[in-house]
mmCIF file of C-alpha atoms and ligand atoms in Angstrom:
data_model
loop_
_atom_site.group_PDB
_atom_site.id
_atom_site.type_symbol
_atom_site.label_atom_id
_atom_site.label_comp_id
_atom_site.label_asym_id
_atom_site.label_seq_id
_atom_site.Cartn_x
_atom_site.Cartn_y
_atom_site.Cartn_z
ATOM 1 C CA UNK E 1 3.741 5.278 7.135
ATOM 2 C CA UNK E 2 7.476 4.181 8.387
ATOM 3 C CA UNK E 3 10.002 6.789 6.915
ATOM 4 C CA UNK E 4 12.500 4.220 8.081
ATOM 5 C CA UNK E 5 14.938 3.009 4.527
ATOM 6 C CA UNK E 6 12.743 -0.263 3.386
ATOM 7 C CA UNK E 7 15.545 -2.670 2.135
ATOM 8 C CA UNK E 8 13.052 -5.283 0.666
ATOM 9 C CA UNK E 9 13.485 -5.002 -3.024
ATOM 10 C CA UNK E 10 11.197 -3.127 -4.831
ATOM 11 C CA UNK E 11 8.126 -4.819 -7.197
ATOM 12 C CA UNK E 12 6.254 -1.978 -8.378
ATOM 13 C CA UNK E 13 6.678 1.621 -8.292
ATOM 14 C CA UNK E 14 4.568 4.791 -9.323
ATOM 15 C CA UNK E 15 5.687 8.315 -8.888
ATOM 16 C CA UNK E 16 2.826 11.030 -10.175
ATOM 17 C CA UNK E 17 0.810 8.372 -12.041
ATOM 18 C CA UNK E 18 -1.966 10.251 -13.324
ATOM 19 C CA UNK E 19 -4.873 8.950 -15.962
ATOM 20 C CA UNK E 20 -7.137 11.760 -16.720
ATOM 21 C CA UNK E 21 -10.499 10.963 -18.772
ATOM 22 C CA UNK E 22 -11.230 14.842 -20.107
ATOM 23 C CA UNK E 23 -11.831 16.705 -16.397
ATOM 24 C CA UNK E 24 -12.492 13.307 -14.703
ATOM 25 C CA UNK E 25 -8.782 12.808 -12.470
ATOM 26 C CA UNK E 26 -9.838 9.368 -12.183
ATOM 27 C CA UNK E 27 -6.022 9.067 -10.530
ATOM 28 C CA UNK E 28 -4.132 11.803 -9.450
ATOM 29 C CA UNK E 29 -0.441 11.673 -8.662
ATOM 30 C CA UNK E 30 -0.243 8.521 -7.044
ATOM 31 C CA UNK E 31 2.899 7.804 -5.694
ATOM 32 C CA UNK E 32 2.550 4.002 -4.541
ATOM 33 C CA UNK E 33 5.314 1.322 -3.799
ATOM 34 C CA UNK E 34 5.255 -3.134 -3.195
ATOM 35 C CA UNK E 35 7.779 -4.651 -2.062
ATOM 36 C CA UNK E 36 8.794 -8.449 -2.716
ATOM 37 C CA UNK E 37 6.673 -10.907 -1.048
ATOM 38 C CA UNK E 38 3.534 -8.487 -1.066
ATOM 39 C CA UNK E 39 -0.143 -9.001 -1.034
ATOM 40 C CA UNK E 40 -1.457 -6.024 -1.347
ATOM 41 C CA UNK E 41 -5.601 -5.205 -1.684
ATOM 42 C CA UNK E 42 -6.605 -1.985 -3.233
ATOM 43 C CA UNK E 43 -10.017 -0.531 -2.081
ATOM 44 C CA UNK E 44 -12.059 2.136 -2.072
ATOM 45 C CA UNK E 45 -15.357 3.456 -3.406
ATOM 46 C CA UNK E 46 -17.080 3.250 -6.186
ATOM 47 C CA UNK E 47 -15.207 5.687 -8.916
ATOM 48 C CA UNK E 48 -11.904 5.867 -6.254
ATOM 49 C CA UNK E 49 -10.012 4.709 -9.065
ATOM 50 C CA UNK E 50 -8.582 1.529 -8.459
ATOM 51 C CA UNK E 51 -9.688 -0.133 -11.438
ATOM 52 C CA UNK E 52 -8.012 2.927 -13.828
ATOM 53 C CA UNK E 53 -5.161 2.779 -11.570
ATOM 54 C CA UNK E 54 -4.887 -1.113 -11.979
ATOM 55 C CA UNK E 55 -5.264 -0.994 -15.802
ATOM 56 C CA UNK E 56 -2.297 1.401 -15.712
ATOM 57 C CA UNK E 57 -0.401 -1.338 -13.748
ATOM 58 C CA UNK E 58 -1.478 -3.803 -16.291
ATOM 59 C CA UNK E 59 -0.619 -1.640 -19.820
ATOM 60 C CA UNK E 60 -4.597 -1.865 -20.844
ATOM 61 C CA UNK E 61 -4.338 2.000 -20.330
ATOM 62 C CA UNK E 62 -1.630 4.092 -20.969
ATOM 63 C CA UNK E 63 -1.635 7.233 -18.533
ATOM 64 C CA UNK E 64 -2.175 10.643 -18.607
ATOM 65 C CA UNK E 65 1.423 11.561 -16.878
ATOM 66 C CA UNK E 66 3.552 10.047 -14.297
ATOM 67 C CA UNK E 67 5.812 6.562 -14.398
ATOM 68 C CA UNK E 68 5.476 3.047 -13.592
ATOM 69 C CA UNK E 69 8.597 0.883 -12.495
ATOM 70 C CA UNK E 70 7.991 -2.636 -12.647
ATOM 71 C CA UNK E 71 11.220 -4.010 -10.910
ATOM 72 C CA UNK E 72 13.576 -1.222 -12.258
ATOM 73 C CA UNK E 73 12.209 -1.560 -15.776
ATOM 74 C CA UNK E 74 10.162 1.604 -16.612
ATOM 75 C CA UNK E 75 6.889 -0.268 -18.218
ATOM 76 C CA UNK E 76 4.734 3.367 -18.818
ATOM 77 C CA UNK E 77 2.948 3.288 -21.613
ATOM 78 C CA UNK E 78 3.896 -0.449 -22.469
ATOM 79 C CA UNK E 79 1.407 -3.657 -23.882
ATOM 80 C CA UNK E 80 -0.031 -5.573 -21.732
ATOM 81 C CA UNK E 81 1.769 -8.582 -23.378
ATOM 82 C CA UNK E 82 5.032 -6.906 -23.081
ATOM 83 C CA UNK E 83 4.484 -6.452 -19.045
ATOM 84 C CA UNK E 84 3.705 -10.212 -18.900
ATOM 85 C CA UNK E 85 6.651 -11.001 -20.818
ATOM 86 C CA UNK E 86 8.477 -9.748 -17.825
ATOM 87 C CA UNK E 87 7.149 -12.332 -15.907
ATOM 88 C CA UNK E 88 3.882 -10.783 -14.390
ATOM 89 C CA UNK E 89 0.990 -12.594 -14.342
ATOM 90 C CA UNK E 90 -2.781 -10.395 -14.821
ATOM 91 C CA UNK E 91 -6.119 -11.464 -14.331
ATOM 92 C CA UNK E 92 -8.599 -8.631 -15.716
ATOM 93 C CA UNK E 93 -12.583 -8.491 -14.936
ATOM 94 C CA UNK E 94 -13.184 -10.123 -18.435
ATOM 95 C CA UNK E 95 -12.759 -13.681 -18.107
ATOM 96 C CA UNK E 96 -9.522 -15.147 -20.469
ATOM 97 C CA UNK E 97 -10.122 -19.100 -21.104
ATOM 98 C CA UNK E 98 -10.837 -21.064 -23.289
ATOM 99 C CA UNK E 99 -14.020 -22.427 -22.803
ATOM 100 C CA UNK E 100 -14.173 -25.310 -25.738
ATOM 101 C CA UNK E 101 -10.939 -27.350 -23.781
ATOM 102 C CA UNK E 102 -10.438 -29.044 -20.485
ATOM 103 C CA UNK E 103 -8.849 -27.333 -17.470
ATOM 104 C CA UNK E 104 -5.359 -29.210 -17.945
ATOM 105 C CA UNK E 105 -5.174 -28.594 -21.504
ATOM 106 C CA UNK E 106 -6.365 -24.379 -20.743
ATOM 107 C CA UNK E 107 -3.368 -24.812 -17.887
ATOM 108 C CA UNK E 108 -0.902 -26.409 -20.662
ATOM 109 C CA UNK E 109 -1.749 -23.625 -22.965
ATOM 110 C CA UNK E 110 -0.887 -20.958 -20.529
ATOM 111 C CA UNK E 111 2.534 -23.003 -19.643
ATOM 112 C CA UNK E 112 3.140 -23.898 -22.933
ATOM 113 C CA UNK E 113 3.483 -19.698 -23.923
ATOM 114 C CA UNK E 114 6.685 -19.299 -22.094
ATOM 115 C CA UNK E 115 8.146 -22.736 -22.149
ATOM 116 C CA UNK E 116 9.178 -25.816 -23.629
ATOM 117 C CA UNK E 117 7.203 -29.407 -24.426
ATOM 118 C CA UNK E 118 8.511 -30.994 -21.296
ATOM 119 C CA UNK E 119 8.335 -28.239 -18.950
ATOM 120 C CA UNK E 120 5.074 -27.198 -19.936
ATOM 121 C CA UNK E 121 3.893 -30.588 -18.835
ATOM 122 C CA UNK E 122 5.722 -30.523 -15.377
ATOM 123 C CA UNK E 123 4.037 -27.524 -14.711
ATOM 124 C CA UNK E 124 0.707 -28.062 -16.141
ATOM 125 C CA UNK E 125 0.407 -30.900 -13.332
ATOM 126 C CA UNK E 126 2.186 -29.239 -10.469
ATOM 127 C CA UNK E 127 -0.188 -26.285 -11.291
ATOM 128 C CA UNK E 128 -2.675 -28.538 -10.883
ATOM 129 C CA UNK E 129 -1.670 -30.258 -8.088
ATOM 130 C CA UNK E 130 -0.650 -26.832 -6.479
ATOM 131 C CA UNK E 131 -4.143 -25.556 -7.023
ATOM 132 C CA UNK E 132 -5.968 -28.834 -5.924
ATOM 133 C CA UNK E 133 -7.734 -28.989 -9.430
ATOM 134 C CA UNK E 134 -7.314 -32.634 -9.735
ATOM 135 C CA UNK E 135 -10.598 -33.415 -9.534
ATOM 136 C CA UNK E 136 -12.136 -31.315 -12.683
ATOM 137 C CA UNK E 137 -8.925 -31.795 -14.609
ATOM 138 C CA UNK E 138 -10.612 -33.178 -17.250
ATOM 139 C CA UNK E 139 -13.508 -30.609 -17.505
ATOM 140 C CA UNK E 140 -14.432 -28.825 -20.336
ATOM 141 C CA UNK E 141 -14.169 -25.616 -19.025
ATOM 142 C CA UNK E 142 -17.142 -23.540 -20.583
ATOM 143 C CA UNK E 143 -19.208 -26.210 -18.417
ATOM 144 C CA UNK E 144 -18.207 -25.680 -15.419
ATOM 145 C CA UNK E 145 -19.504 -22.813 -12.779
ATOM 146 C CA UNK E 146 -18.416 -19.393 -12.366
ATOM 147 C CA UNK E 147 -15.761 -19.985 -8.883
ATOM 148 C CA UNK E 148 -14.543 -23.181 -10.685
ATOM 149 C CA UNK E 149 -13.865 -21.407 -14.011
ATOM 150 C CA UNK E 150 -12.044 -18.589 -12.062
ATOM 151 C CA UNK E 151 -9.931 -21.180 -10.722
ATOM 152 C CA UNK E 152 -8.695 -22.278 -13.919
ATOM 153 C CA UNK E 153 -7.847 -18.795 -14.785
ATOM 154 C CA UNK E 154 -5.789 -18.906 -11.784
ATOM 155 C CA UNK E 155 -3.951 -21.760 -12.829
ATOM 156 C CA UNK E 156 -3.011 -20.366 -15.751
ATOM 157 C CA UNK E 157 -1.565 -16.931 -14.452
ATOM 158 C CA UNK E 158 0.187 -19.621 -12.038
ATOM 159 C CA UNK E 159 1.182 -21.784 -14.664
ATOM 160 C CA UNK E 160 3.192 -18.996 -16.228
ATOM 161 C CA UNK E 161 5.509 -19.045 -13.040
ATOM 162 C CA UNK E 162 5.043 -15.407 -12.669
ATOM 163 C CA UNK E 163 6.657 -13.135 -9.889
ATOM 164 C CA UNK E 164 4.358 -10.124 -9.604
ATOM 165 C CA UNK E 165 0.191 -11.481 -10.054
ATOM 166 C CA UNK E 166 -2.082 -8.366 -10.417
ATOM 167 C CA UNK E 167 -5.890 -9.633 -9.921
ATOM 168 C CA UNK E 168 -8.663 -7.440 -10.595
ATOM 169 C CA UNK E 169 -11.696 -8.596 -8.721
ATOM 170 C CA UNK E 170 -10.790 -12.609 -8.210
ATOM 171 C CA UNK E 171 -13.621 -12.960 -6.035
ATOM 172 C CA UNK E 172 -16.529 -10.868 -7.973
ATOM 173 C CA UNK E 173 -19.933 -13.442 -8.280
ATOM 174 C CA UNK E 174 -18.753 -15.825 -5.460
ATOM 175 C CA UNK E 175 -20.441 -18.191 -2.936
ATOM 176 C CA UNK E 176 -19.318 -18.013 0.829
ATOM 177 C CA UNK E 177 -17.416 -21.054 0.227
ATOM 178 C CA UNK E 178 -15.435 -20.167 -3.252
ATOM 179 C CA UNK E 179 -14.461 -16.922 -1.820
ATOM 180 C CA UNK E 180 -13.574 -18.695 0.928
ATOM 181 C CA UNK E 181 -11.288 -21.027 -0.743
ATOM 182 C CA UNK E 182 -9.886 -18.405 -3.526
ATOM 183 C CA UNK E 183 -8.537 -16.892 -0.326
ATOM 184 C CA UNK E 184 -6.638 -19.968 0.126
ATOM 185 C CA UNK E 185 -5.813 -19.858 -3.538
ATOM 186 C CA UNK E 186 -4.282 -16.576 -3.049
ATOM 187 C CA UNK E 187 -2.393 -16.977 -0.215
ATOM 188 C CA UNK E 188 -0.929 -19.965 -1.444
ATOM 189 C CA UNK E 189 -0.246 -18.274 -5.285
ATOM 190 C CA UNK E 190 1.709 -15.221 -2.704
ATOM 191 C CA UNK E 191 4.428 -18.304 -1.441
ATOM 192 C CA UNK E 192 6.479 -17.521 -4.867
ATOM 193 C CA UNK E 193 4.636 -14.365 -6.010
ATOM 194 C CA UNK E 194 4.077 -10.343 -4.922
ATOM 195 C CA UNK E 195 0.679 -9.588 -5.246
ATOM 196 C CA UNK E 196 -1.499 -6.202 -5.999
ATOM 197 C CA UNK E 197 -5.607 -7.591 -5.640
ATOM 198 C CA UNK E 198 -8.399 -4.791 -6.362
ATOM 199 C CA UNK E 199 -11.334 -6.026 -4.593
ATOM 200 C CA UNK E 200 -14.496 -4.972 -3.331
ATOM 201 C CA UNK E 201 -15.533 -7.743 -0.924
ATOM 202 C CA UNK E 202 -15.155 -6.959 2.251
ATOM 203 C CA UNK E 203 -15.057 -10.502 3.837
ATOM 204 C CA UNK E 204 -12.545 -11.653 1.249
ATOM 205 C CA UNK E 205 -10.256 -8.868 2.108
ATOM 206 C CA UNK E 206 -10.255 -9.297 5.621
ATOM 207 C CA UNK E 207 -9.279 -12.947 5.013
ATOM 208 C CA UNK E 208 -6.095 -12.171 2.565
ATOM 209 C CA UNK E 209 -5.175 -8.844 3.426
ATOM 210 C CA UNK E 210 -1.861 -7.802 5.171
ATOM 211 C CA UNK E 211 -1.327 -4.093 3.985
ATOM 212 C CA UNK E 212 -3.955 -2.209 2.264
ATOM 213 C CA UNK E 213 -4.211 0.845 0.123
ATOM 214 C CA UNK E 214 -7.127 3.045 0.428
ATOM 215 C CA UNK E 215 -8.349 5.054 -2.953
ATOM 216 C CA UNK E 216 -10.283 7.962 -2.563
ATOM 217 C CA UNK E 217 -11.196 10.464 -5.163
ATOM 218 C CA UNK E 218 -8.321 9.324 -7.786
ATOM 219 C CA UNK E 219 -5.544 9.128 -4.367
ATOM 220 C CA UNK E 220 -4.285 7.126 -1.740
ATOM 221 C CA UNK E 221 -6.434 8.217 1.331
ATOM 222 C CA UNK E 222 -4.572 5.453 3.403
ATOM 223 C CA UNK E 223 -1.971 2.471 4.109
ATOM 224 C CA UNK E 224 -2.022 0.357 6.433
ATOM 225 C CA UNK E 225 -3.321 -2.400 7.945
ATOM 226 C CA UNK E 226 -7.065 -3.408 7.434
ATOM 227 C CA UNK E 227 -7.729 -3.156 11.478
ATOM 228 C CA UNK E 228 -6.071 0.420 11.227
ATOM 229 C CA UNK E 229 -8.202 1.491 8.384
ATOM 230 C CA UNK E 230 -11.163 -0.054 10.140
ATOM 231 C CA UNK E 231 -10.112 2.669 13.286
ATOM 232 C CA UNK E 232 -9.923 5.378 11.243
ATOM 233 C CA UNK E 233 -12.386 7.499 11.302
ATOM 234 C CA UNK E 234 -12.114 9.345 8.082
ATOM 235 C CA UNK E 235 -11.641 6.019 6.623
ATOM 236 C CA UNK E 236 -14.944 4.834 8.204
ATOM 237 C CA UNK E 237 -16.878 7.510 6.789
ATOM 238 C CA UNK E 238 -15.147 7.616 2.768
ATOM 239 C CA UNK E 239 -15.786 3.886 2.226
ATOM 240 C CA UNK E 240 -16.382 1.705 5.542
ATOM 241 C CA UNK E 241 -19.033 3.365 6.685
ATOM 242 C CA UNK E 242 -22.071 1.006 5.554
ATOM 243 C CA UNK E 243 -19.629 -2.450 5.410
ATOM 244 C CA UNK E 244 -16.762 -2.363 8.554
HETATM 245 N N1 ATP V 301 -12.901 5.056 -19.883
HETATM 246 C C1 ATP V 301 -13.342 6.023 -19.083
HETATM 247 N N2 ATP V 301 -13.797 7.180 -19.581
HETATM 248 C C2 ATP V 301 -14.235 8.181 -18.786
HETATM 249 N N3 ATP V 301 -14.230 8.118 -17.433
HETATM 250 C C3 ATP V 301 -13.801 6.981 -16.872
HETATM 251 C C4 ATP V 301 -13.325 5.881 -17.655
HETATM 252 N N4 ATP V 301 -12.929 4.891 -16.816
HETATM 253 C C5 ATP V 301 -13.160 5.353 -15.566
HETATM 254 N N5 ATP V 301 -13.680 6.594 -15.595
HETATM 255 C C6 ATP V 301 -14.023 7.427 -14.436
HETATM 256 O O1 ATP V 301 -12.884 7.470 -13.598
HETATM 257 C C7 ATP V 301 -13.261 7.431 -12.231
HETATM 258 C C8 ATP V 301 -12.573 6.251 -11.561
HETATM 259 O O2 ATP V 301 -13.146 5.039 -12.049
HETATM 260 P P1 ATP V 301 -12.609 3.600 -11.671
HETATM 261 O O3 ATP V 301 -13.413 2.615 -12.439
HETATM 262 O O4 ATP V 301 -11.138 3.560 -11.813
HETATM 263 O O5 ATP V 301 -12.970 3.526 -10.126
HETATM 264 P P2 ATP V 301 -13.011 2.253 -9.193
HETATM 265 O O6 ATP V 301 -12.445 2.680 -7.887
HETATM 266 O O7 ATP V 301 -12.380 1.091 -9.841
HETATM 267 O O8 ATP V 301 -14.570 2.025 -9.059
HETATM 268 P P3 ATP V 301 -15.408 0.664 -8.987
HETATM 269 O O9 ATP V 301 -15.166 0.173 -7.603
HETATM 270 O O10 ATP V 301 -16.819 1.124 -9.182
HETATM 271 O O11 ATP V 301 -14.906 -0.253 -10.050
HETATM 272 C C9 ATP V 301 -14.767 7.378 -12.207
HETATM 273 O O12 ATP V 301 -15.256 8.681 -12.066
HETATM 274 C C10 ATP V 301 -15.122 6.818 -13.580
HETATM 275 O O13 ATP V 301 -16.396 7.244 -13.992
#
């Protein structure tokens, strides 16, 4: 890691974020940092503790000890709605639409939270147009298949113009293709946001990643690049072993 001053502004911040579940250090004094403009992928092994970590992030857990900095504002311990009031958009494992409306009116909903009539519109259709979701505009959502509905949900973090997106697992149940083009989604959702992705598949990674963080036994093992990780041999043998 570069010990050189970074003078990108800072996203998120931990310093000793702990969450402790009775002896289980599920994380352990993580001391992690994004920068503006970030895509960042968390992996590791099953029970590293990205998920706990991530739900710390997110306010669905409040942790053990430590502190979060979400662009200067200390958000430890906060609701998740108050973290997306900030402007942060989060997409958890359980699915959040509504599946008895179409995908504009689900899109208008999520627009419609933070602003006005008008602008809710404007940006229910550039959402849509953004996320090429033109054709199933129209959809009723709960009938559409799993990659499609993910989309939506998407389009509604998007929708909410956020700065910071935290996605846990946006590729989890996919075909080839719809990981394929929720890379695409990604990249494109990273042009006006920073963004933290915990993620398990290996050939989605590899197609959004730019810096990675590797969690092993409740801490960062590694940083770096996923080629770099992929070299490392200590790397290899916590988690790449079986998929590099
Ligand atoms: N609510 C909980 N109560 C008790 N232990 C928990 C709880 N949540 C997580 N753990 C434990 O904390 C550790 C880290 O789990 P976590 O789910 O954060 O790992 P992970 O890296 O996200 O794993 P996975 O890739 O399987 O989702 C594991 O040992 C897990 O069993």
């Amino acid at each position: 890691m570069s010990r050189r001053k970074d003078r990108r502004e800072v996203i998120v911040e931990t310093r000793g974020l702990s969450m402790h579940f009775g002896g289980v250090r599920a994380v352990d004094q993580v001391d992690f940092t994004l920068y503006e403009n970030e895509l960042r992928c968390l992996i590791g092994p099953n029970g590293a503790g990205k998920s706990t970590f991530f739900k710390c992030l997110t306010g669905q857990l409040v942790p053990t000890a430590g502190e979060i900095k979400i662009r200067g504002d200390d958000t430890t311990g906060w609701e998740p709605h108050e973290i997306a009031g900030l402007g942060v958009g989060i997409k958890t494992q359980v699915p959040n639409v509504f599946d008895g409306v179409s995908v504009e009116e689900n899109i208008w909903l999520s627009a419609r939270r933070w602003h006005g009539m008008r602008r809710a519109s404007s940006l229910t259709t550039e959402t849509i147009e953004r996320l090429r979701l033109g054709d199933i505009r129209r959809d009723i959502v709960g009938q559409l298949a799993h990659g499609q509905r993910q989309w939506v949900e998407l389009g509604m973090v998007v929708a909410a113009e956020p700065w910071l997106v935290l996605l846990d697992e946006p590729a989890a149940g996919m075909t080839h293709e719809e990981t394929a083009r929720t890379a695409e989604l990604i990249r494109e959702i990273n042009e006006r946001a920073a963004i933290i992705v915990v993620e398990h598949d290996m050939q989605f990674i590899r197609m959004i990643s730019q810096q990675v963080t590797l969690f092993h036994e409740g801490r960062i093992l590694m940083e770096d690049t996923m080629e770099a990780i992929s070299a490392d041999k200590r790397a290899r043998e916590v988690y790449l072993g079986s998929q590099a």
